Coordinates of C-alpha atoms and ligand atoms in Angstrom, one line a residue:
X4 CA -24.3 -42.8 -22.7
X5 CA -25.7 -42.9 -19.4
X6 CA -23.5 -44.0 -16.6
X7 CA -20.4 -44.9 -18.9
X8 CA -17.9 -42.4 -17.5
X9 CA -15.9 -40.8 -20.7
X10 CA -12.5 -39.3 -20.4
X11 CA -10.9 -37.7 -22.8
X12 CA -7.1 -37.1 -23.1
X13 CA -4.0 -37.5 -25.1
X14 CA -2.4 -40.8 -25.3
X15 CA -0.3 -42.7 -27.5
X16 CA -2.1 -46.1 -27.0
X17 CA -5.6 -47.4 -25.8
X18 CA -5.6 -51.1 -24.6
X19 CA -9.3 -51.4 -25.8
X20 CA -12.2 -53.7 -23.9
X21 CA -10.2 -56.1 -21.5
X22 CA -10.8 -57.6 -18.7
X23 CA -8.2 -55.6 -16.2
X24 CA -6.9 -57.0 -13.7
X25 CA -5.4 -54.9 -11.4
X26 CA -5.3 -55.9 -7.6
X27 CA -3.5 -53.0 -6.4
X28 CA -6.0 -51.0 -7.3
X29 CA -9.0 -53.3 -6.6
X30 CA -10.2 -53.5 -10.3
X31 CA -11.4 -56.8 -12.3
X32 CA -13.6 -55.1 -14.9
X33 CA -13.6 -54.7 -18.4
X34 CA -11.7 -51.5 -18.9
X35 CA -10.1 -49.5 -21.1
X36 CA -6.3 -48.4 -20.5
X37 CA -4.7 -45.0 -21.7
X38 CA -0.9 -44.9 -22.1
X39 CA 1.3 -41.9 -23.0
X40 CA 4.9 -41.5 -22.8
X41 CA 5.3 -45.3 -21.8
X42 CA 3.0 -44.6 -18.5
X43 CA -0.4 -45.6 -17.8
X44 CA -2.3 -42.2 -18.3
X45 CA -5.6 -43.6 -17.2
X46 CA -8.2 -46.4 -16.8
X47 CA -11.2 -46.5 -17.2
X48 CA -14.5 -47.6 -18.5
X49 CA -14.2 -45.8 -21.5
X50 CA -11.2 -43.3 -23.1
X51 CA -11.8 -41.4 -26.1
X52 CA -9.2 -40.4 -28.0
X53 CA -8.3 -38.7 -31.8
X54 CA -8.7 -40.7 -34.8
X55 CA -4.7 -40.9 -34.7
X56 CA -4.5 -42.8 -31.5
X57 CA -3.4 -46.5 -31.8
X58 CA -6.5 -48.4 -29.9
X59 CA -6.0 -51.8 -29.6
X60 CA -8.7 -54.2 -29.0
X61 CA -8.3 -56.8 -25.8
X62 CA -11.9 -57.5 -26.1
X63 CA -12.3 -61.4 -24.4
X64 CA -8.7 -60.9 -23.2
X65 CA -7.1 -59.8 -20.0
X66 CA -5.4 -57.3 -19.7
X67 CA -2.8 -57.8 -16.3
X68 CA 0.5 -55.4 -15.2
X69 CA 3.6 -57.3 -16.9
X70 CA 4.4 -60.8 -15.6
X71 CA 8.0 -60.1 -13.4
X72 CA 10.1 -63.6 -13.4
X73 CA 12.1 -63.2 -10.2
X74 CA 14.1 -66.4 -11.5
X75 CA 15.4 -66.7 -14.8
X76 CA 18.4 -67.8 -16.9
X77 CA 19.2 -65.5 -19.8
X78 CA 23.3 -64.9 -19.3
X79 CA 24.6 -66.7 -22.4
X80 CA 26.3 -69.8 -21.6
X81 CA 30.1 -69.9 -21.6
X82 CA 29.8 -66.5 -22.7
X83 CA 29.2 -67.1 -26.1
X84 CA 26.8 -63.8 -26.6
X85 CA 24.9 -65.4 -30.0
X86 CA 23.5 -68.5 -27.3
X87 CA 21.6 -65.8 -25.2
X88 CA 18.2 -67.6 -26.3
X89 CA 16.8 -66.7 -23.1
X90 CA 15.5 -63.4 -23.9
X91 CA 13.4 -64.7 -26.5
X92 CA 12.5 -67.5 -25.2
X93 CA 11.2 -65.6 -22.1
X94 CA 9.6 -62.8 -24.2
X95 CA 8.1 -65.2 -26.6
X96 CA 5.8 -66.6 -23.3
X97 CA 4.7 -63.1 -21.6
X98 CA 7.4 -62.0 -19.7
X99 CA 8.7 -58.0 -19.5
X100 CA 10.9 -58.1 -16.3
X101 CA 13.1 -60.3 -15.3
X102 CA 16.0 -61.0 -12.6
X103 CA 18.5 -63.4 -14.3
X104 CA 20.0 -65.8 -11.6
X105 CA 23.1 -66.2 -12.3
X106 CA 25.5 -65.0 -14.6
X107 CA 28.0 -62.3 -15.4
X108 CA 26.6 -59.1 -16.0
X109 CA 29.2 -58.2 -18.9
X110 CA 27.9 -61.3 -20.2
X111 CA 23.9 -60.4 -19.7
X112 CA 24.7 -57.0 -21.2
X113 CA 26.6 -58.4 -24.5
X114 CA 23.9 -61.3 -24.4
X115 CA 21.0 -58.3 -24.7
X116 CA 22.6 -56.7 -27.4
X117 CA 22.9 -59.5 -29.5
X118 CA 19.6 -61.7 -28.8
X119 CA 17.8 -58.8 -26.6
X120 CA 14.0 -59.0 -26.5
X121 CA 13.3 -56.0 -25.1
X122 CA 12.9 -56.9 -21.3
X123 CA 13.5 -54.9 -18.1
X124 CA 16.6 -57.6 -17.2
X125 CA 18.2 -57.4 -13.9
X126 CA 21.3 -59.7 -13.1
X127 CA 23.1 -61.9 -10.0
X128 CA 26.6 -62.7 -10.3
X129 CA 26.6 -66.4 -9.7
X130 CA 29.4 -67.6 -7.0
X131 CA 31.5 -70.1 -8.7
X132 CA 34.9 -70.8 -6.7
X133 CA 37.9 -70.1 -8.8
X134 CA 35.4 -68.8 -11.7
X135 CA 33.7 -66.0 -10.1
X136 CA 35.0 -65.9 -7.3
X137 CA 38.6 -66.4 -6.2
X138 CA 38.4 -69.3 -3.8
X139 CA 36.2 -72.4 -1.9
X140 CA 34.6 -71.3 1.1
X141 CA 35.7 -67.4 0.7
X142 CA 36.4 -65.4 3.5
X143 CA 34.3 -62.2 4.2
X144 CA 36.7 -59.7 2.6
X145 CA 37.0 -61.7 -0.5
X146 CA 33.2 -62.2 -0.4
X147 CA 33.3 -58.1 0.3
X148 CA 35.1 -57.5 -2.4
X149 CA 33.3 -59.8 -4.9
X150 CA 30.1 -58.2 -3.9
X151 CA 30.8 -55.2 -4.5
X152 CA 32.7 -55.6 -7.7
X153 CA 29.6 -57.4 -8.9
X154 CA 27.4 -54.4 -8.1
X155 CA 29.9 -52.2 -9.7
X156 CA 29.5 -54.6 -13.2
X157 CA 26.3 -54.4 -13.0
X158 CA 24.9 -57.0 -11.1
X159 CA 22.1 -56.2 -8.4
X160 CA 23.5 -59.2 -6.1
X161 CA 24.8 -62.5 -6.1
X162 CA 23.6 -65.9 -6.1
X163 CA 25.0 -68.6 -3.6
X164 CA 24.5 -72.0 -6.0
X165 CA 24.3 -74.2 -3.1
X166 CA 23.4 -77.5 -5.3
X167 CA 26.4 -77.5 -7.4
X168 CA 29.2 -75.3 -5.7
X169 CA 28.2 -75.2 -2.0
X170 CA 30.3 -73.3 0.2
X171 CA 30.8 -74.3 4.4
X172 CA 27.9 -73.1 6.0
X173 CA 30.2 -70.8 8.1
X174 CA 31.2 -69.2 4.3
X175 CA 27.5 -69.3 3.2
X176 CA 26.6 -67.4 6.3
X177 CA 29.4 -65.0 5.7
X178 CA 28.1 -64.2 1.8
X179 CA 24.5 -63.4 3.3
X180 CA 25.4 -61.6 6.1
X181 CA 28.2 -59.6 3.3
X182 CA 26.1 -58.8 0.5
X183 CA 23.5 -58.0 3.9
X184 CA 25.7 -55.0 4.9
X185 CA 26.0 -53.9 0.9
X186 CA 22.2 -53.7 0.5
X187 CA 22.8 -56.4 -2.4
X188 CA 21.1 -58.9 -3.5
X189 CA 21.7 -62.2 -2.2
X190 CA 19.9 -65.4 -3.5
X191 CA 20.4 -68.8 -2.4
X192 CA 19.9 -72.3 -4.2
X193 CA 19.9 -74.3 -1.0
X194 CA 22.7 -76.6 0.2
X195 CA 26.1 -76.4 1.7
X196 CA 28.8 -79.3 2.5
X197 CA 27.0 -80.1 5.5
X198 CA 23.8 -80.3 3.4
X199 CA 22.1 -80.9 0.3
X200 CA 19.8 -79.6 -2.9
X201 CA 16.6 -80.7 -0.8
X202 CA 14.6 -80.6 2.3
X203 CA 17.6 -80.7 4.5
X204 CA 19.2 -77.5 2.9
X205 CA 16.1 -75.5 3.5
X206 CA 16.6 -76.2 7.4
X207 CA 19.8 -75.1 7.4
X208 CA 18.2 -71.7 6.0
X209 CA 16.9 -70.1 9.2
X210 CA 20.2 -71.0 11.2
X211 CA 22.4 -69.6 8.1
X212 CA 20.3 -66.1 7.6
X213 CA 20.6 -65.3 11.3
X214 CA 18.8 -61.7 11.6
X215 CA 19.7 -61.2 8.3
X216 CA 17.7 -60.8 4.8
X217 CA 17.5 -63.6 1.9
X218 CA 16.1 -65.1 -1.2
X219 CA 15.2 -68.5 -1.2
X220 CA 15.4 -69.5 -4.5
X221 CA 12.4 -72.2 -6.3
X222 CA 11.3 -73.3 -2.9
X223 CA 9.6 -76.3 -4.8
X224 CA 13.4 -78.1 -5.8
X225 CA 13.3 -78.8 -2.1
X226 CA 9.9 -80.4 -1.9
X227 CA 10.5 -83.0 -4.2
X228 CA 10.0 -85.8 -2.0
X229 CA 13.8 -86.5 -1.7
X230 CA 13.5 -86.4 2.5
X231 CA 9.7 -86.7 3.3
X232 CA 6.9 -87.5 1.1
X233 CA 6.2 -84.0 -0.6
X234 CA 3.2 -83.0 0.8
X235 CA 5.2 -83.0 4.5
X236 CA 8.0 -81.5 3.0
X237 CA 5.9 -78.7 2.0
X238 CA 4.7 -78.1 5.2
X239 CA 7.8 -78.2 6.5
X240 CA 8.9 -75.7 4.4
X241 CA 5.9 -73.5 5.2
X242 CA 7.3 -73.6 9.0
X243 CA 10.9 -72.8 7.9
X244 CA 10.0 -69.4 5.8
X245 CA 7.0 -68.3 8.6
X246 CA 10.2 -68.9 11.3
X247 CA 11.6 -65.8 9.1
X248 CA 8.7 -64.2 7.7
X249 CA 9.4 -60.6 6.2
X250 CA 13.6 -61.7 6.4
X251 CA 12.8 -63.8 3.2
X252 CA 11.1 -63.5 -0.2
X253 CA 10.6 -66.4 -1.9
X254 CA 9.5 -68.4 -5.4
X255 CA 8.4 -71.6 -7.5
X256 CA 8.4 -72.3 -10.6
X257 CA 5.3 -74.4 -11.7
X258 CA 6.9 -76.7 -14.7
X259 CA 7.4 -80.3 -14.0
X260 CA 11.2 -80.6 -15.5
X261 CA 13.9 -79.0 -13.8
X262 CA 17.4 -78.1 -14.8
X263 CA 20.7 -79.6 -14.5
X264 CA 24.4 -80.5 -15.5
X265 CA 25.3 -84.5 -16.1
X266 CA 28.9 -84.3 -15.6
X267 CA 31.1 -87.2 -13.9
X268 CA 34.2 -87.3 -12.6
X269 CA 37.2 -89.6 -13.9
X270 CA 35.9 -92.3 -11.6
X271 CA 32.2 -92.0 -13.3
X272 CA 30.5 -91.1 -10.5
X273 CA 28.0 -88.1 -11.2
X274 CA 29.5 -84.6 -9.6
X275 CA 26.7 -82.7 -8.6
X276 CA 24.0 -83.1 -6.1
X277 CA 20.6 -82.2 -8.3
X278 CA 21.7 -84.6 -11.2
X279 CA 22.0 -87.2 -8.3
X280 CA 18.8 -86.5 -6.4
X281 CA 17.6 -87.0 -10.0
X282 CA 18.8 -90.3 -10.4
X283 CA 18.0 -91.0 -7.1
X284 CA 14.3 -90.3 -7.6
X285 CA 14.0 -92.9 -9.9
X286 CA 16.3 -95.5 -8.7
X287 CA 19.7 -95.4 -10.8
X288 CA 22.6 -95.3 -10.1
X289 CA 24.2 -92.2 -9.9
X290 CA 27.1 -92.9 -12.0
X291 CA 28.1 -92.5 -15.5
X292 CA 25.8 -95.7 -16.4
X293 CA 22.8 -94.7 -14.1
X294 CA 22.5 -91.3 -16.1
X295 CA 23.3 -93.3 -19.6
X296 CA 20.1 -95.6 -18.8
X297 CA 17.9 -92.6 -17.7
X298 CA 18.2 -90.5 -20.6
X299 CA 18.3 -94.1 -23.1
X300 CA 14.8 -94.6 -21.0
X301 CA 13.6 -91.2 -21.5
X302 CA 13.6 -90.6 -17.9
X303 CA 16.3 -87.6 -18.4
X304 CA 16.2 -85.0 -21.4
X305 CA 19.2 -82.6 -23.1
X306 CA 19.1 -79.8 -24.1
X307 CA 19.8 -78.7 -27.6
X308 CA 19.5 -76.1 -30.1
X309 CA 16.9 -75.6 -32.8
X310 CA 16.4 -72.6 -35.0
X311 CA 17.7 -70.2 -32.2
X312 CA 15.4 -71.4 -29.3
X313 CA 16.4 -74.3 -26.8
X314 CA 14.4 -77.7 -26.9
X315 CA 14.7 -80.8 -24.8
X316 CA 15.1 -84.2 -26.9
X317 CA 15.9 -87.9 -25.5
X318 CA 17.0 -91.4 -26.0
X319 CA 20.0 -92.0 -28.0
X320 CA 20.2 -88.3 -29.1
X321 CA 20.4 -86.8 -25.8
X322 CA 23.0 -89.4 -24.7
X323 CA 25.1 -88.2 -28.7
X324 CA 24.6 -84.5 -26.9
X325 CA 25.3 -85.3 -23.5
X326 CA 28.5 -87.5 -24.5
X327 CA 29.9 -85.2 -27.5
X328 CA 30.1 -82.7 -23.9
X329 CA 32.1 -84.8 -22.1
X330 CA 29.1 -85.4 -19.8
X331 CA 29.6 -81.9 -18.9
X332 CA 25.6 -80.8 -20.7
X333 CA 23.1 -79.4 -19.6
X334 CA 19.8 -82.1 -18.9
X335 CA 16.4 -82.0 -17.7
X336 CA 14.4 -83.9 -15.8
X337 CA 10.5 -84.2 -14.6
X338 CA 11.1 -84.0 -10.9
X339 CA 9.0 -81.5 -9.7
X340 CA 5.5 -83.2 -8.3
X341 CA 2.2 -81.2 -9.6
X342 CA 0.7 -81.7 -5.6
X343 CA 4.3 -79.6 -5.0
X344 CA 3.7 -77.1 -7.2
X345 CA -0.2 -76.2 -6.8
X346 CA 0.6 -75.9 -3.0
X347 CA 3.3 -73.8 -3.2
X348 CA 1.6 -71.8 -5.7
X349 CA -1.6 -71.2 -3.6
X350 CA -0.8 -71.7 0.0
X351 CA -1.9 -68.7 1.8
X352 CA -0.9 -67.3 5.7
X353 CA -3.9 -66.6 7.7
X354 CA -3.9 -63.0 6.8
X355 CA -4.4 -63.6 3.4
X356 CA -0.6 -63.4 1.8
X357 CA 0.9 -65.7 0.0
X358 CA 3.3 -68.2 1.9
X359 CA 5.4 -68.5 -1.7
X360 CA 5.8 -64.6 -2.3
X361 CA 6.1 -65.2 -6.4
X362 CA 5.4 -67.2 -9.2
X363 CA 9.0 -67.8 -11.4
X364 CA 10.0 -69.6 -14.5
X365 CA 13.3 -70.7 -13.6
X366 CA 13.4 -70.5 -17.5
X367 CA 14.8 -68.1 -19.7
X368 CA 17.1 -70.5 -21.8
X369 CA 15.9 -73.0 -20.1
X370 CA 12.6 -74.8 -21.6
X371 CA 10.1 -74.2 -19.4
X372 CA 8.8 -70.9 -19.6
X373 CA 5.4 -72.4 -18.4
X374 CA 4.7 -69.7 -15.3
X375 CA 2.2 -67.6 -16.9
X376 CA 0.3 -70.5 -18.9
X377 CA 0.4 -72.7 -15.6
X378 CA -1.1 -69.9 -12.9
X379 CA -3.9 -69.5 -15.6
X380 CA -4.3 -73.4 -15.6
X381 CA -4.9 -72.8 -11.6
X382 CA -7.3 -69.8 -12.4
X383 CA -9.1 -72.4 -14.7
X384 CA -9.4 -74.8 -12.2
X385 CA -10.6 -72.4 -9.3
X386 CA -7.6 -72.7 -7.0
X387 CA -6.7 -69.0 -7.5
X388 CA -8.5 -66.1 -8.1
X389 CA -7.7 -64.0 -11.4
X390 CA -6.8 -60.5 -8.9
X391 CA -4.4 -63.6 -6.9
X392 CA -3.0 -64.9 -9.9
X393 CA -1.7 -61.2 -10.7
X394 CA -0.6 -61.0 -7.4
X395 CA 1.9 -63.7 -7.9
X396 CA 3.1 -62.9 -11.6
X397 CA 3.2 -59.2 -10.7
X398 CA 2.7 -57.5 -7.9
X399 CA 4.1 -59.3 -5.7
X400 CA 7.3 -59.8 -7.6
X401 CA 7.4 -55.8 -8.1
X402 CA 7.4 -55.5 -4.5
X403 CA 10.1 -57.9 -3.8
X404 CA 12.7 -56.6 -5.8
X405 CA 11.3 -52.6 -5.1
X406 CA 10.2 -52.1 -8.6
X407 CA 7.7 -49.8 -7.3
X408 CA 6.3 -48.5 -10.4
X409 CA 5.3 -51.6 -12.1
X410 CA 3.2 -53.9 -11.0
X411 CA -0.2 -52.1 -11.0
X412 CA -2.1 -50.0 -13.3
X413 CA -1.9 -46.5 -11.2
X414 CA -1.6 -43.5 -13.3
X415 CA 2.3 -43.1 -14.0
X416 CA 3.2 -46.4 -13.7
X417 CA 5.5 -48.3 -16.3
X418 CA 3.2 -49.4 -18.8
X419 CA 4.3 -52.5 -18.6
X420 CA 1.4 -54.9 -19.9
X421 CA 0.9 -58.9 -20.5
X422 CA -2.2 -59.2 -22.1
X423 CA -3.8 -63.4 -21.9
X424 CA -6.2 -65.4 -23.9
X425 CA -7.9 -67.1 -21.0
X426 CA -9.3 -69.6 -23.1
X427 CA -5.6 -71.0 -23.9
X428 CA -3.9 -69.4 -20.7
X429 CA -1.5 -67.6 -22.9
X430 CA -0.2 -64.5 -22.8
X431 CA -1.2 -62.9 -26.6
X432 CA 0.8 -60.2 -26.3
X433 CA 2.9 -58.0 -24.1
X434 CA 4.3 -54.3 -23.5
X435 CA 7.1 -52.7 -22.0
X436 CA 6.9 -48.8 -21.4
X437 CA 4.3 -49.1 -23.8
X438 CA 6.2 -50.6 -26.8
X439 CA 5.0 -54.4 -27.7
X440 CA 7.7 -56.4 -27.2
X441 CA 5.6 -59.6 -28.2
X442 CA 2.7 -60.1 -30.1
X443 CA 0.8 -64.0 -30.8
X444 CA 3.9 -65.6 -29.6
X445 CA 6.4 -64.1 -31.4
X446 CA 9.2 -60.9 -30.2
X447 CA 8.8 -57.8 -31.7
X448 CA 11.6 -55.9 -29.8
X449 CA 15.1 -56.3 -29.2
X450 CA 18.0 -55.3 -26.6
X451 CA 16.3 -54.4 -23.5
X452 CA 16.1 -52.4 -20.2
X453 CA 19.3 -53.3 -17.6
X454 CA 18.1 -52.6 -14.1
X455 CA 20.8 -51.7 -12.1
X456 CA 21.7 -50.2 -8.4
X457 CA 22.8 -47.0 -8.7
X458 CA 26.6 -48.2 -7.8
X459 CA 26.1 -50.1 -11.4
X460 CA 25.1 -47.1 -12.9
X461 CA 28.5 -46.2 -14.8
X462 CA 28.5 -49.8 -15.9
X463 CA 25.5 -49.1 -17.5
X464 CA 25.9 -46.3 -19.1
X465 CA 29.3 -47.6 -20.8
X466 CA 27.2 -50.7 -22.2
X467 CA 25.4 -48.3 -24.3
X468 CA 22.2 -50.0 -23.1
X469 CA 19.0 -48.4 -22.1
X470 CA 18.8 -49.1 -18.1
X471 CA 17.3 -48.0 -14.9
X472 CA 18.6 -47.5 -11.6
X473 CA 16.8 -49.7 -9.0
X474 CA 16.8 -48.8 -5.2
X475 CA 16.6 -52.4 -3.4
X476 CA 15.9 -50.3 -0.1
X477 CA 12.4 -50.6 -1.7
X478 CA 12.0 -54.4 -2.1
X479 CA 10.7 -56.6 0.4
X480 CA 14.1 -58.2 0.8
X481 CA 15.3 -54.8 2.2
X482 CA 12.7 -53.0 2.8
X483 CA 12.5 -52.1 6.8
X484 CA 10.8 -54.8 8.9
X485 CA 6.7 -54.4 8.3
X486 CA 4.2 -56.1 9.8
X487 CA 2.3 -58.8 7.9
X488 CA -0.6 -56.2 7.5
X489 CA 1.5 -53.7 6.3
X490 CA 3.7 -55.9 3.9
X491 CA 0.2 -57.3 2.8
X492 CA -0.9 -53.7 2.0
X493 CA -1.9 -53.4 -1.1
X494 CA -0.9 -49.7 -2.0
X495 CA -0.1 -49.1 -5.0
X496 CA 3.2 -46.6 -4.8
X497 CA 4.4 -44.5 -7.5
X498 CA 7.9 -42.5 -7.9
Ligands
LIG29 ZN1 17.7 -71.3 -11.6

């Protein structure tokens, strides 16, 4: 076989005939990918192996490094661990790491055990006043103190939920600059009382990080056309993360519905500020009776139940689901403009990087677990290239949250895998440490990987879980300040 390079060695696994796509190492060729001991052994053009190795064929398939959802929902609601429908839900479209924005990590881990679907799952503790933490506005010892006791649970970080519990901006400053000087994570949904869940949020962002580090959450629920039309919000927000570039990381998730909560107050009047820009969007009142007539028109969706997965319905059902709550449920509505989401999704800098670091779901338990099947629509339709759509479902996600070895194909990295039909745009199957974990749609796995910091480590090990001990010094979010070129690097690094 002239000119067909042959290797032979011992592995558990060949990923036969796929296209690979692998920017970090500059490969889009139809390869064939070795894995032993849950690491990529080799790739190549051709592997050999005994008789007894398990070769799978990915012939008319790609083959890409696991997609990494740096914004998902999997922590069971109200803590009730058999509603943890996230994990599969996630699983079920590609997925093998993900960073769960917001909940309790006693929760996540009790939630993996139960509904588990094998993921790498990393957790933020949410900052609810009087829930999770111990009062409005907090001060920066109580903020200290939550932090670390988060990190000490088990979560990497926490998340400031600016749309429905926003702090002062003096008390939102204080929980950056505080989770800052504890090397956690620290993600915002934008808003504070000065503020909102929009445009105007965002431009508080560059005043409220200081010379500090941040994650701006789903950049695209601010360029909804709530302020400016969207296309000049977009822009806008373009400006505001390049006034900060390499002190933020950032995402958007491509779906069209978002997610929200429909309670009202005694008064009727709709509490939160995202179920009210909703509203707003199309004109209702945002009362009791505005949100009544949206989800009656089919405007506004719930979210129920069905045969352990969560589905949107409408009408007179959703408003049966969204009363028998209380209004307190969660509902769904198609605010986010496609021109939004394909800029946001392929907006580049003039050196080549990607202004929005990462593709996201915003999903989980949520329905939209569209990122992987939308970036292949955008591959379809020539706005991104296949090695750029891999950039934003993996690498670029590994490098944000310092998940060093995933992300690329090197030898002895994770063998982590998400292998597409690019005729339908979905993922077919996918791998974790070189276990399928999904397979035509369906889990094949359960409980999961908790990623941790290594102050979350005894956590972890009490869960019983598998986990792994992350060092955020590696992510871009911490990471010392680079240059564009060097952040831009594409290196793959292995530990
Ligand atoms: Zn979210």
């Amino acid at each position: 076989m002239c000119g067909v390079k042959t290797t032979l060695a011992s592995f558990d696994l060949i990923v036969r005939g796929g296209r690979v796509v692998d920017p970090a190492n500059g490969v889009d060729a139809v390869r064939d990918v070795g894995v032993r001991l849950g690491r990529i052994e080799a790739v190549s053009e051709r592997l050999d192996a005994p008789r007894t190795t398990l070769v799978m064929d990915a012939s008319g398939r790609v083959i890409m490094p696991g997609h990494i959802d740096t914004h998902a929902h999997l922590s069971s609601p109200g803590g009730n661990v058999d509603r943890a429908f996230g994990h599969v839900m996630l699983a079920e479209s590609g997925t093998t790491t993900a960073l769960d924005l917001g909940g309790e990590p006693a929760n996540l881990a009790a939630g993996m055990k139960a509904r588990g679907a094998g993921m790498n799952v990393a957790c933020l503790l949410q900052l609810v006043p009087h829930k999770t933490v111990p009062e409005d506005d907090p001060r920066p010892a109580v903020i200290r103190d939550t932090v670390s006791s988060a990190m000490n649970r088990g979560a990497i970080g926490v998340k400031l939920i600016g749309g429905y519990h926003p702090f002062t901006p003096e008390a939102t400053a204080d929980t950056i600059s505080e989770a800052n000087a504890q090397q956690a994570w620290v993600a915002f949904h934008v808003g504070t009382k000065d503020t909102g869940s929009d445009l105007t949020g965002l431009r508080e962002v560059p005043a409220l990080v200081g010379g500090g580090r941040l994650h701006v959450a789903h950049i695209n629920s601010y360029t909804r056309g709530m302020v400016l039309p969207p296309d000049e919000e977009c822009r806008e927000a373009f400006l505001i993360l390049e006034s900060k570039r390499g002190q933020l990381v950032s995402e958007a998730y491509l779906a069209q519905a978002n997610g929200t909560n429909g309670k009202c107050d005694e008064d009727g009047n709709v509490i939160y500020n995202v179920a009210q820009n909703c509203l707003k969007a199309r004109g209702y009142p945002t009362t009791d009776k505005g949100m009544r007539q949206a989800l009656i028109d089919g405007y506004g969706s719930a979210l129920v139940e069905r045969g352990g997965r969560i589905v949107l319905v409408t009408g007179e059902e959703a408003v049966r689901v969204w009363q028998a709550a209380k209004t307190d449920a969660s509902l769904s509505f198609p605010v986010n403009p496609a021109p939004s989401a394909f800029t946001l999704a392929t907006e580049k800098y003039a050196d080549g990087e990607f202004r929005v670091d990462a593709i996201s779901t915003d999903g989980g338990s949520l329905p939209r677990n569209v990122a992987i099947e939308r970036t292949m629509a955008l591959v379809a339709f020539g706005a991104l290239s296949w090695p750029d759509a891999v950039k934003k479902l993996s690498w670029n996600p590994s490098r944000m949250l310092g998940l060093l070895n995933k992300g690329h194909f090197t030898p002895g990295a994770d063998a982590d895998i998400t292998i597409v039909d690019p005729g339908t745009g979905r993922a077919t199957m996918s791998l974790v440490s070189g276990k399928v974990i999904m397979k035509d749609g369906r889990t094949a796995a359960d409980g999961g990987t908790w990623l941790v910091t290594g102050q979350g480590e005894a956590a972890a090990k009490a869960s019983g879980l598998p986990y792994q001990v992350m060092d955020l010094s590696k992510s871009w979010l911490y990471g010392k300040p680079l240059s564009p070129n060097e952040r831009g690097r594409v290196r793959a690094e292995v530990t």
